[in-house]
PDB file of C-alpha atoms in Angstrom:
ATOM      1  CA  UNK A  15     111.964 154.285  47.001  1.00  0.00           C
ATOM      2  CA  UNK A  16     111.863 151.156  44.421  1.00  0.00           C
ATOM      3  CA  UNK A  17     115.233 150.191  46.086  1.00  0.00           C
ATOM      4  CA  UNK A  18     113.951 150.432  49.988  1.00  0.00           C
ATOM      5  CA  UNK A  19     110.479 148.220  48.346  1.00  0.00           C
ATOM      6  CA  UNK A  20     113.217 145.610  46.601  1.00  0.00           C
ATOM      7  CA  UNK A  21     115.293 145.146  50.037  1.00  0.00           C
ATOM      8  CA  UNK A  22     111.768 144.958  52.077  1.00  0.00           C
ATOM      9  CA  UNK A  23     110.956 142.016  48.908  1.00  0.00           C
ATOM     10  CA  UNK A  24     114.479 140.589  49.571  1.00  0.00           C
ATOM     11  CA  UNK A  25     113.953 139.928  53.477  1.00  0.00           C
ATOM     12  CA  UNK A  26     112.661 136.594  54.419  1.00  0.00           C
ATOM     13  CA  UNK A  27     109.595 135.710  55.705  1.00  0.00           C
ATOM     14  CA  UNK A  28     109.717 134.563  59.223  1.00  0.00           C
ATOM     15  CA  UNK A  29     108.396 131.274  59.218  1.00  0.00           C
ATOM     16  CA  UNK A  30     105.537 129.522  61.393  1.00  0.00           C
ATOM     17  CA  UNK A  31     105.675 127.421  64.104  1.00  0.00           C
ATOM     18  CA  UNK A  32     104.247 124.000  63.451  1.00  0.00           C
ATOM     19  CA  UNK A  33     101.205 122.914  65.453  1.00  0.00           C
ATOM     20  CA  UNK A  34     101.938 120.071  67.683  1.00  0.00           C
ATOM     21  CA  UNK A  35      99.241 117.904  67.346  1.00  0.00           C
ATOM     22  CA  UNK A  36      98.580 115.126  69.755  1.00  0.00           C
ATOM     23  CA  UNK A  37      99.980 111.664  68.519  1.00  0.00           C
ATOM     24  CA  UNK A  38      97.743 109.286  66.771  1.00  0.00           C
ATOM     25  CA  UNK A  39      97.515 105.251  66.855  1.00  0.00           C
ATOM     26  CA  UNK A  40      97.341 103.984  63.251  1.00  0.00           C
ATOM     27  CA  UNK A  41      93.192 103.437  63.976  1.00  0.00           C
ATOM     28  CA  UNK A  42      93.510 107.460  64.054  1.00  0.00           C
ATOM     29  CA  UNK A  43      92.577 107.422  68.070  1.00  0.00           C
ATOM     30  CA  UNK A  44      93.833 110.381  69.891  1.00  0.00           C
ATOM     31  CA  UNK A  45      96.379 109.057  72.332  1.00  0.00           C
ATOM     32  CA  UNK A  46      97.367 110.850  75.520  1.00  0.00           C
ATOM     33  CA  UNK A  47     100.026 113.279  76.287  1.00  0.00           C
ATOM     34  CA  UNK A  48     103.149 111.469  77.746  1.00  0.00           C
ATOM     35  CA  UNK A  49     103.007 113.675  80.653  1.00  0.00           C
ATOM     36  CA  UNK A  50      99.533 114.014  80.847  1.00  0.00           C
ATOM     37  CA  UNK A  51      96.109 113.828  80.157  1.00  0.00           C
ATOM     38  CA  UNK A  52      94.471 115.696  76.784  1.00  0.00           C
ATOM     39  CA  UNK A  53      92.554 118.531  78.066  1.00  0.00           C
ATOM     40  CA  UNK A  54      89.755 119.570  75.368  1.00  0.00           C
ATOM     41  CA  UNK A  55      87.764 121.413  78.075  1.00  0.00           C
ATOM     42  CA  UNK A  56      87.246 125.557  77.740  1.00  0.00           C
ATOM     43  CA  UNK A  57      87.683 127.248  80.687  1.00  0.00           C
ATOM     44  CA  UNK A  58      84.519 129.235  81.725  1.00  0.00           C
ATOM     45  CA  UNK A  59      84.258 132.970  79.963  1.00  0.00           C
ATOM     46  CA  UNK A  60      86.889 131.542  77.266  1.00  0.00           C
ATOM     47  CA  UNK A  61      86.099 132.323  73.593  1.00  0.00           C
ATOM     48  CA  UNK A  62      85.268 129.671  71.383  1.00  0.00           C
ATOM     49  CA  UNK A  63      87.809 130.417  68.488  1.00  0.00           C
ATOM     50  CA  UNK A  64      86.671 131.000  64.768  1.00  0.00           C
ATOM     51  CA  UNK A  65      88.114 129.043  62.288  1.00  0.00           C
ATOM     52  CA  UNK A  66      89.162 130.553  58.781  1.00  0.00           C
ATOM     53  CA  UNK A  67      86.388 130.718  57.067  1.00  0.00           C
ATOM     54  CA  UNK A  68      84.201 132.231  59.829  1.00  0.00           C
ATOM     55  CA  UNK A  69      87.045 134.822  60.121  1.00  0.00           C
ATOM     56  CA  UNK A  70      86.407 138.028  58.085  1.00  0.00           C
ATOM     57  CA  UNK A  71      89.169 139.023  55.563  1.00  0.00           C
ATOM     58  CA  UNK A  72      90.327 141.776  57.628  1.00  0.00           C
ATOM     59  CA  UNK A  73      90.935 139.530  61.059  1.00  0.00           C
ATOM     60  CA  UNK A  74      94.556 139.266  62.250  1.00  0.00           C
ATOM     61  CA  UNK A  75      95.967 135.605  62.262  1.00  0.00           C
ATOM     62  CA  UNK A  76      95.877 133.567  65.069  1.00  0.00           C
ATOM     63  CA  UNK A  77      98.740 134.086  67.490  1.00  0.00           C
ATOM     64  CA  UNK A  78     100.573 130.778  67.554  1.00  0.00           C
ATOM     65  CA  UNK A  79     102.763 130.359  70.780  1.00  0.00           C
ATOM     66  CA  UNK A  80     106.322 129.071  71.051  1.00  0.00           C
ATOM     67  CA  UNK A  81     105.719 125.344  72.253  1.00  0.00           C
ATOM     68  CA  UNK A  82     107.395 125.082  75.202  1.00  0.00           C
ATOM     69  CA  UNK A  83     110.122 122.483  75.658  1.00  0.00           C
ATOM     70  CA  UNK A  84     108.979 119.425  76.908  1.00  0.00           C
ATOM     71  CA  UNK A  85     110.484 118.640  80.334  1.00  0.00           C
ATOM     72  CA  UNK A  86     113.184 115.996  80.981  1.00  0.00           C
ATOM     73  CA  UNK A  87     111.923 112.503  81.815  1.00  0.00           C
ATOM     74  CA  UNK A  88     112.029 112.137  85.929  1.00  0.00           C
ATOM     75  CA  UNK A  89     112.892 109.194  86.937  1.00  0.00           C
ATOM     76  CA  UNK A  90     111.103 108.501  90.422  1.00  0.00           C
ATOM     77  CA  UNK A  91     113.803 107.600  93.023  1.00  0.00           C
ATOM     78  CA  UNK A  92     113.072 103.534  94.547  1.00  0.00           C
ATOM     79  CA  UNK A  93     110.438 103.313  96.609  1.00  0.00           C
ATOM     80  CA  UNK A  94     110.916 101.855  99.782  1.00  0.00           C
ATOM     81  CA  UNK A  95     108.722  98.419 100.256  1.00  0.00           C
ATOM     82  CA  UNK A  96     105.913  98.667 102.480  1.00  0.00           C
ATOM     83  CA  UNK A  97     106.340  97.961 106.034  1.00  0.00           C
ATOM     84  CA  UNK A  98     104.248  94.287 106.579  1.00  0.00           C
ATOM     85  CA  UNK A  99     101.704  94.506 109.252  1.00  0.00           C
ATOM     86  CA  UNK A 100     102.645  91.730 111.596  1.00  0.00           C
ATOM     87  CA  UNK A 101      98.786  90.537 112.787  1.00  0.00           C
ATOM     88  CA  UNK A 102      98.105  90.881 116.556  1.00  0.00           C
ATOM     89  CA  UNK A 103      96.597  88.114 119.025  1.00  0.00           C
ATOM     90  CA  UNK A 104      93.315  89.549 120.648  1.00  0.00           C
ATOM     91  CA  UNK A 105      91.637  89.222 123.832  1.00  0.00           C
ATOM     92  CA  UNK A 106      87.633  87.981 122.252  1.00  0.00           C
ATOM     93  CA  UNK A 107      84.698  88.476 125.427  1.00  0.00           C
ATOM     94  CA  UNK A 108      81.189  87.275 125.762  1.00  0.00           C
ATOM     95  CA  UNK A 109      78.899  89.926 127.009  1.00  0.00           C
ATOM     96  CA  UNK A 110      75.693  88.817 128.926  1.00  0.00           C
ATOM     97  CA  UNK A 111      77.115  86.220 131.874  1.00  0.00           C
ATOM     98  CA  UNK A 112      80.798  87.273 131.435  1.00  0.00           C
ATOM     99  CA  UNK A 113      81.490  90.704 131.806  1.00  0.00           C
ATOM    100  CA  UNK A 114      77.693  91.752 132.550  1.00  0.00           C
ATOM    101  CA  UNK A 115      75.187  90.006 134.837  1.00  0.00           C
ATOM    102  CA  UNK A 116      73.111  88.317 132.764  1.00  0.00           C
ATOM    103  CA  UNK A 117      69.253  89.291 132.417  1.00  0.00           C
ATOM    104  CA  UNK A 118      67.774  87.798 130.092  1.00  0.00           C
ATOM    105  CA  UNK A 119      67.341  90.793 126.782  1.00  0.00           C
ATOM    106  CA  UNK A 120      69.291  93.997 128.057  1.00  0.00           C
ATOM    107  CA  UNK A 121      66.926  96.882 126.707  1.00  0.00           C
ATOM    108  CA  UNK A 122      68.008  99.625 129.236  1.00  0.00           C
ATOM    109  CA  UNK A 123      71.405 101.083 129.381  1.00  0.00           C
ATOM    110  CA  UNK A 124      70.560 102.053 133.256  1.00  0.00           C
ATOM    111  CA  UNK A 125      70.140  98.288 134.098  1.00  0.00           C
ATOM    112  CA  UNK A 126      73.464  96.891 132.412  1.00  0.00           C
ATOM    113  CA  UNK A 127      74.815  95.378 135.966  1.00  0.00           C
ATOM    114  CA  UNK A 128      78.868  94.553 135.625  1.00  0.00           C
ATOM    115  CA  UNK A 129      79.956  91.055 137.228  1.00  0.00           C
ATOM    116  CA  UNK A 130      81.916  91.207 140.270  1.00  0.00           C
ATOM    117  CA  UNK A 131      85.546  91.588 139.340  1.00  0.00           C
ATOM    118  CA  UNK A 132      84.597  92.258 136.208  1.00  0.00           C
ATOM    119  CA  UNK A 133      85.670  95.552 135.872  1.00  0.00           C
ATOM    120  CA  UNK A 134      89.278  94.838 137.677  1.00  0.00           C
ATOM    121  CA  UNK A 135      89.939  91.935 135.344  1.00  0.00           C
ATOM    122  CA  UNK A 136      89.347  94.328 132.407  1.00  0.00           C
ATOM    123  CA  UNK A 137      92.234  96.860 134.074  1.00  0.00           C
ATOM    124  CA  UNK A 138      94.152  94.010 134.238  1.00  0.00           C
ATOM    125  CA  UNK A 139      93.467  92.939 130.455  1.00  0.00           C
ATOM    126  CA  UNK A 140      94.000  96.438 129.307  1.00  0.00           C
ATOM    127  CA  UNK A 141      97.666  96.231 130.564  1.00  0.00           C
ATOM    128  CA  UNK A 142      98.700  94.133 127.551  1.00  0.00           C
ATOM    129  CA  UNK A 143      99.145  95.391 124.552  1.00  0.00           C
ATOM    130  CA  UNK A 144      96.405  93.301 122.883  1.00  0.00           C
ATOM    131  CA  UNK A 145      93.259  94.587 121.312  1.00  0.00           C
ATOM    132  CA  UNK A 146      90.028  94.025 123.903  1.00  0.00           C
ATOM    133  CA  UNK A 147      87.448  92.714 121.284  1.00  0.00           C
ATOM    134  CA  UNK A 148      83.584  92.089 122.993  1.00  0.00           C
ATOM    135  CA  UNK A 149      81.359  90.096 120.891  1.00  0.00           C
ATOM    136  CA  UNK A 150      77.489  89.432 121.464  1.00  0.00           C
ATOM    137  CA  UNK A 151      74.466  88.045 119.883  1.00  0.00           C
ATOM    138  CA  UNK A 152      71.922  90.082 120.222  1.00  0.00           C
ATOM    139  CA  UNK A 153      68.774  88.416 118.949  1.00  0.00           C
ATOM    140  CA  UNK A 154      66.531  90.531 120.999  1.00  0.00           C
ATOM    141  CA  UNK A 155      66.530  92.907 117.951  1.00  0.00           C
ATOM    142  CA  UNK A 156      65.245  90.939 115.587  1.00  0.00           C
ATOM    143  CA  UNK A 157      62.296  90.163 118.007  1.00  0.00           C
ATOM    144  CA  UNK A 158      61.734  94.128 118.800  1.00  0.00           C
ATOM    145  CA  UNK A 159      62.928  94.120 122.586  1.00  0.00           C
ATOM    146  CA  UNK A 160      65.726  96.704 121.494  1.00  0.00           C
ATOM    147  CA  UNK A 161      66.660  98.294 118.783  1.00  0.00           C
ATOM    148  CA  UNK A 162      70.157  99.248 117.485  1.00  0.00           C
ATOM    149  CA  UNK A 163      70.037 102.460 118.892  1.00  0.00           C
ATOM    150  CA  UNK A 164      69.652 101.056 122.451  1.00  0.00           C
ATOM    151  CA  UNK A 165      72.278  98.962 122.323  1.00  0.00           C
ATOM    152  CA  UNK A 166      75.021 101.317 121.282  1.00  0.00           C
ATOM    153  CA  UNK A 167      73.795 103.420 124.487  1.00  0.00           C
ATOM    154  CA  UNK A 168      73.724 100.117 126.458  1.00  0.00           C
ATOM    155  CA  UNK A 169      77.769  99.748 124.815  1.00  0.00           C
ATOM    156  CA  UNK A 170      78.656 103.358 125.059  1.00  0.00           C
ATOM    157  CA  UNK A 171      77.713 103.168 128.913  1.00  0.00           C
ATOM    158  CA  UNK A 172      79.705 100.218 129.724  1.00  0.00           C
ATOM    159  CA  UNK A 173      82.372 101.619 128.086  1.00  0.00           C
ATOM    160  CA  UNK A 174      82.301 104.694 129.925  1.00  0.00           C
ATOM    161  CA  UNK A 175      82.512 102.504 133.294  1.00  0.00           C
ATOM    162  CA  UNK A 176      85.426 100.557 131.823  1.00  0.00           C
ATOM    163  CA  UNK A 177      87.368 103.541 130.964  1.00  0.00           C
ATOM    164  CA  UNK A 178      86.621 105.548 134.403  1.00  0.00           C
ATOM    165  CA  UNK A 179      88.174 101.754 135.922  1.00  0.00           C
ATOM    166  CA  UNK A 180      91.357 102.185 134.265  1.00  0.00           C
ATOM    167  CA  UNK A 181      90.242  99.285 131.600  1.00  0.00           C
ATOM    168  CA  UNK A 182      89.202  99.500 127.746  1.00  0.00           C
ATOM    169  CA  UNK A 183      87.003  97.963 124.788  1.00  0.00           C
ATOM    170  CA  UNK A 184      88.890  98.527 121.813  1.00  0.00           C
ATOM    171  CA  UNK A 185      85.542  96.906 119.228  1.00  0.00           C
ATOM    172  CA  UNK A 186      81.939  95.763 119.742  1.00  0.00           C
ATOM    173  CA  UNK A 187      80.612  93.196 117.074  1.00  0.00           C
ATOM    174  CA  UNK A 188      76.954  92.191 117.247  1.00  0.00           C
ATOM    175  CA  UNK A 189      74.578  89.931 115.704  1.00  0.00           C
ATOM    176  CA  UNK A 190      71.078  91.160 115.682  1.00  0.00           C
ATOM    177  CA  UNK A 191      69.431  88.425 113.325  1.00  0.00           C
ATOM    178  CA  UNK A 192      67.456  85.291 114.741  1.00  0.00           C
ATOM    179  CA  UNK A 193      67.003  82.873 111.796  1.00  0.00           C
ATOM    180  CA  UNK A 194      63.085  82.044 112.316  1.00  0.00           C
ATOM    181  CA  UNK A 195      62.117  85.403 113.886  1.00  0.00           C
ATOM    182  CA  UNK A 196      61.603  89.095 113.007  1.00  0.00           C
ATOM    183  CA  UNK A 197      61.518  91.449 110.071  1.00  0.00           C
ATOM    184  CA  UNK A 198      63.899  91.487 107.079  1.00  0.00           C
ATOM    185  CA  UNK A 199      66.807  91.980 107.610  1.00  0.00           C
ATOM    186  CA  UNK A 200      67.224  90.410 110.722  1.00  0.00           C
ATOM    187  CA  UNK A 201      64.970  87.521 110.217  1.00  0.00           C
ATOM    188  CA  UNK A 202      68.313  86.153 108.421  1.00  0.00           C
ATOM    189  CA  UNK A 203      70.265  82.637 108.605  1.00  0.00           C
ATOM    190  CA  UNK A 204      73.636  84.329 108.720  1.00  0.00           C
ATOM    191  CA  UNK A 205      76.914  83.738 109.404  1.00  0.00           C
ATOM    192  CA  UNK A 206      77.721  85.939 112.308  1.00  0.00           C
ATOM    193  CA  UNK A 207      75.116  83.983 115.398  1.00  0.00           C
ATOM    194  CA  UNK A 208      77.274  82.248 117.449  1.00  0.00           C
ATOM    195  CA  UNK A 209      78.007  79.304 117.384  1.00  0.00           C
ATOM    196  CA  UNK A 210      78.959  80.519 113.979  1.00  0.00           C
ATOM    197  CA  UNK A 211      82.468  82.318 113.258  1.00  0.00           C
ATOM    198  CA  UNK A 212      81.402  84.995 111.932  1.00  0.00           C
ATOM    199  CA  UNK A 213      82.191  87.478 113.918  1.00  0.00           C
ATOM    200  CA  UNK A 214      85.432  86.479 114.903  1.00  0.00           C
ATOM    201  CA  UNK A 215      86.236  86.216 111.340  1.00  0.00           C
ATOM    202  CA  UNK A 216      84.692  90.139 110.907  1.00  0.00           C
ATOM    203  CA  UNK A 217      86.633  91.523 113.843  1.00  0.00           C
ATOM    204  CA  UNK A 218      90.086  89.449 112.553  1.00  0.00           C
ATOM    205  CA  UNK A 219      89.567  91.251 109.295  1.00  0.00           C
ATOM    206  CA  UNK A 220      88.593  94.558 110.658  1.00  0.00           C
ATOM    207  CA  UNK A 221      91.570  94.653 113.285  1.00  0.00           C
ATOM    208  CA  UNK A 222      94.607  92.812 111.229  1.00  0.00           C
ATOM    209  CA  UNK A 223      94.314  90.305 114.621  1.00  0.00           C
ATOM    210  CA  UNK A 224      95.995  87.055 114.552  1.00  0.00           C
ATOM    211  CA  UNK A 225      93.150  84.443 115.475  1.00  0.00           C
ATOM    212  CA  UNK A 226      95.238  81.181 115.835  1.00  0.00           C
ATOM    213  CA  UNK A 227      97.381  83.355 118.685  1.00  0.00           C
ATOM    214  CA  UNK A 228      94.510  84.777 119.771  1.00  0.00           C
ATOM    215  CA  UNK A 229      92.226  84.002 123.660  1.00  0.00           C
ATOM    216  CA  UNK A 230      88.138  83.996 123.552  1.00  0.00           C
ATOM    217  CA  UNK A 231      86.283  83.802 127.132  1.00  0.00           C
ATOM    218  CA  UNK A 232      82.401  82.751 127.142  1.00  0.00           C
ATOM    219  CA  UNK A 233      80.049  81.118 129.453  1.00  0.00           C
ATOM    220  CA  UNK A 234      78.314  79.217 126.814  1.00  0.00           C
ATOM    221  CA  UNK A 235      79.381  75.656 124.729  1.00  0.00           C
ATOM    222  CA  UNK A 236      77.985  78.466 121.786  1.00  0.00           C
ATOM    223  CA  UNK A 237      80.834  81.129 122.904  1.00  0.00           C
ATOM    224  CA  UNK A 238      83.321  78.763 122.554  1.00  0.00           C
ATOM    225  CA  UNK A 239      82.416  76.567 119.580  1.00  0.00           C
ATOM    226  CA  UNK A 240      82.001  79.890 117.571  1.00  0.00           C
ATOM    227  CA  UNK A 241      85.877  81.091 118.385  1.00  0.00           C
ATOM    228  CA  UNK A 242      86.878  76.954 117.884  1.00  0.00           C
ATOM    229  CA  UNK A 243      85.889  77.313 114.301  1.00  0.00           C
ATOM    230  CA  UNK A 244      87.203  80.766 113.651  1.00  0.00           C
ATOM    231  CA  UNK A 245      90.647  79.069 114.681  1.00  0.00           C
ATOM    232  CA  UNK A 246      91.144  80.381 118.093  1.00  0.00           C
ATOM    233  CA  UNK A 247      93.438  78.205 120.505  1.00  0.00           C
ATOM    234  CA  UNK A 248      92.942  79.268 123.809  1.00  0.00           C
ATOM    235  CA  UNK A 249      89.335  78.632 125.136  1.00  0.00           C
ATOM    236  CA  UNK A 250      88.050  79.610 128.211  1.00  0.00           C
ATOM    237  CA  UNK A 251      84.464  78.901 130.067  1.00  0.00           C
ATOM    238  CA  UNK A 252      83.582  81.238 133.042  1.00  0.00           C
ATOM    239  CA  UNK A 253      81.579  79.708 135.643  1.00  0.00           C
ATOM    240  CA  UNK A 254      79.120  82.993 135.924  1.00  0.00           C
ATOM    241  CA  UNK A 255      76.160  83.519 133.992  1.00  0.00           C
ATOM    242  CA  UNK A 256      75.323  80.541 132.188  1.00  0.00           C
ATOM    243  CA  UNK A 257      78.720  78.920 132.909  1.00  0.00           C
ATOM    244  CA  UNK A 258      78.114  76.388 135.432  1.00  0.00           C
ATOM    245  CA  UNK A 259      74.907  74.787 133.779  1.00  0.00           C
ATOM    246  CA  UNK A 260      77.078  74.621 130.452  1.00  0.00           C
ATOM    247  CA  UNK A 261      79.992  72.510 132.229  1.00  0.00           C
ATOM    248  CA  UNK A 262      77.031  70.199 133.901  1.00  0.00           C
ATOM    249  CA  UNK A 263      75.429  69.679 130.330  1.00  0.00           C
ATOM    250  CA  UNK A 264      78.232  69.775 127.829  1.00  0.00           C
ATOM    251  CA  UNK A 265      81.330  68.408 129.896  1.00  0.00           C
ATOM    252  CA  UNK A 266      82.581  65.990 127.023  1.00  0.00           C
ATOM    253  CA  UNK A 267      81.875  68.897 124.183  1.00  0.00           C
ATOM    254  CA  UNK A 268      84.008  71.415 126.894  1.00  0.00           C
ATOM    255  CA  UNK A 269      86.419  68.853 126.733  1.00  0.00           C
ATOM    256  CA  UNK A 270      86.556  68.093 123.181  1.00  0.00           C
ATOM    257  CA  UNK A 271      87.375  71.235 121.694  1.00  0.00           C
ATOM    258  CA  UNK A 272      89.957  71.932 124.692  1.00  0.00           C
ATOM    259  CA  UNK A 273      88.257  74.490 126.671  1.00  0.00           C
ATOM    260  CA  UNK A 274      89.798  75.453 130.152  1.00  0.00           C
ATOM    261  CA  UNK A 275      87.428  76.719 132.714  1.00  0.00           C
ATOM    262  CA  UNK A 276      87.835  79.550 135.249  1.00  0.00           C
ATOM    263  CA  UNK A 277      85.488  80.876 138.009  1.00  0.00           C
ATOM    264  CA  UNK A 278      84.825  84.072 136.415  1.00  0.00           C
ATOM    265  CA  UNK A 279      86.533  86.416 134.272  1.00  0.00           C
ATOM    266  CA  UNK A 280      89.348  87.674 136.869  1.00  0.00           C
ATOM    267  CA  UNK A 281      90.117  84.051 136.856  1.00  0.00           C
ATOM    268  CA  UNK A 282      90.520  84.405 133.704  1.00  0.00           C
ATOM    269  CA  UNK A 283      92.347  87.123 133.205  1.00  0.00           C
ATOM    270  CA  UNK A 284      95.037  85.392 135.137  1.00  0.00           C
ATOM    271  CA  UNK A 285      94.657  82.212 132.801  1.00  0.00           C
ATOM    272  CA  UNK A 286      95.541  84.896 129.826  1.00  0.00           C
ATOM    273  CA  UNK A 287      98.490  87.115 131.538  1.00  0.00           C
ATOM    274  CA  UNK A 288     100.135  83.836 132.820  1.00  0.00           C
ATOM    275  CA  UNK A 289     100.141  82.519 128.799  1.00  0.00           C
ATOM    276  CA  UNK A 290     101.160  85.959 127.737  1.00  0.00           C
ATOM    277  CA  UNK A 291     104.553  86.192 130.222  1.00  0.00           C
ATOM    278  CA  UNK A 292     105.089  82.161 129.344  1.00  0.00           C
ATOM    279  CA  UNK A 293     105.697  83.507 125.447  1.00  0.00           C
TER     280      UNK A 293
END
């Protein structure tokens, strides 16, 4: 017996693990795991575990587990550069006296009336590959003939027609403000009323679209000043709607910002598909 309790004396003691302990900075900050975040959440139901003092003398030791190796640094393979998104030209259209007969404030989907040709020229548009962009001021909104609602039915029914005609409408932009009438927010002096760019500039940003490539058709100076200061090139004034009183009245403005004119928008279309196969 005395021997067997001298060679149980003479084994070692297996020793403990050391604790890894999360790296400090010399301010004594915690500093993340280098393949990680620290974690010092417990998960739900998990015990909250006693330290030694709250232990009684007759509680086993904490189990300490074998740290596991830390894994080999991965290198991440190279990345292959982004592709660059080469902006398109667009096709930018007036509503009211362009593609629709023009009436004044459209507040009923069921009286939107299309142009003749209108719809054809669209089919005809729709054969390029270029985005179809309308944009419209829409002031009757901030005086309370429509509201926003109606006018995406008034939109959603056009574009309904459009499709059924084999043509498309790839955006709407709209401005409902007036600067001197209405309710906040529309009672606004903002950027996007034509003759102002901003819509163009909106739609350019929205779409990745190339304006100084790009084709806007209008039958107002307004129209066509808005897409001249946005930096579109090729200008076009219908002769419907409020065309051929805007070439009486502004014939020097028409021709100083280079605007071509065209009897209506099938005209036009050809105007834009004969620039298109000259590139």
């Amino acid at each position: 017996m005395p021997d067997q309790a001298l060679r149980r004396q003479a084994l070692p003691r297996p020793s403990r693990t050391p604790r890894l302990r999360p790296p400090r900075d010399p301010a004594g900050a915690e500093l993340p795991h280098p393949h990680g975040h620290l974690e010092r959440r417990r998960h739900r139901g998990q015990r909250r575990r006693l330290g030694p003092r709250a232990r009684g003398r007759g509680s086993l030791p904490p189990v300490r587990a074998q740290p596991r190796p830390l894994p080999e640094p991965h290198l991440p393979a190279a990345r292959t550069p982004p592709l660059r998104v080469i902006p398109r030209p667009a096709i930018f259209l007036d509503r009211d006296g362009t593609i629709l007969d023009e009436l004044g404030y459209l507040a009923d989907p069921e009286a939107a009336r299309f142009l003749p040709a209108a719809l054809e020229a669209l089919a005809r548009l729709a054969s390029t590959s270029l985005p179809i962009v309308v944009l419209t001021n829409q002031s009757g909104i901030a005086r309370g003939i429509l509201d926003e609602t109606i006018l995406r039915e008034i939109h959603a029914r056009m574009e309904r027609e459009i499709l059924e005609t084999g043509g498309r409408v790839d955006a709407f932009y709209h401005c409902p403000h007036h600067p001197e009438i209405g309710p906040e927010p529309y009672r606004a002096d903002c950027d996007c009323r034509k003759p102002r760019p901003g819509m163009y500039l909106r739609a350019a940003n929205d779409m990745g679209l190339d304006l100084a490539r790009s084709f806007a058709v209008g039958d107002t100076l307004r129209d066509l000043e808005a897409a001249r200061r946005a930096g579109v090139p090729h200008l076009l004034l219908v002769l419907t709607g409020k065309g051929a009183s805007t070439l009486e009245t502004s014939r020097a403005e028409l021709a100083r910002i280079g605007a071509r004119c065209a009897p209506d928008l099938d005209a036009a279309a050809d105007i834009i598909l004969g620039e298109l196969a000259g590139d």
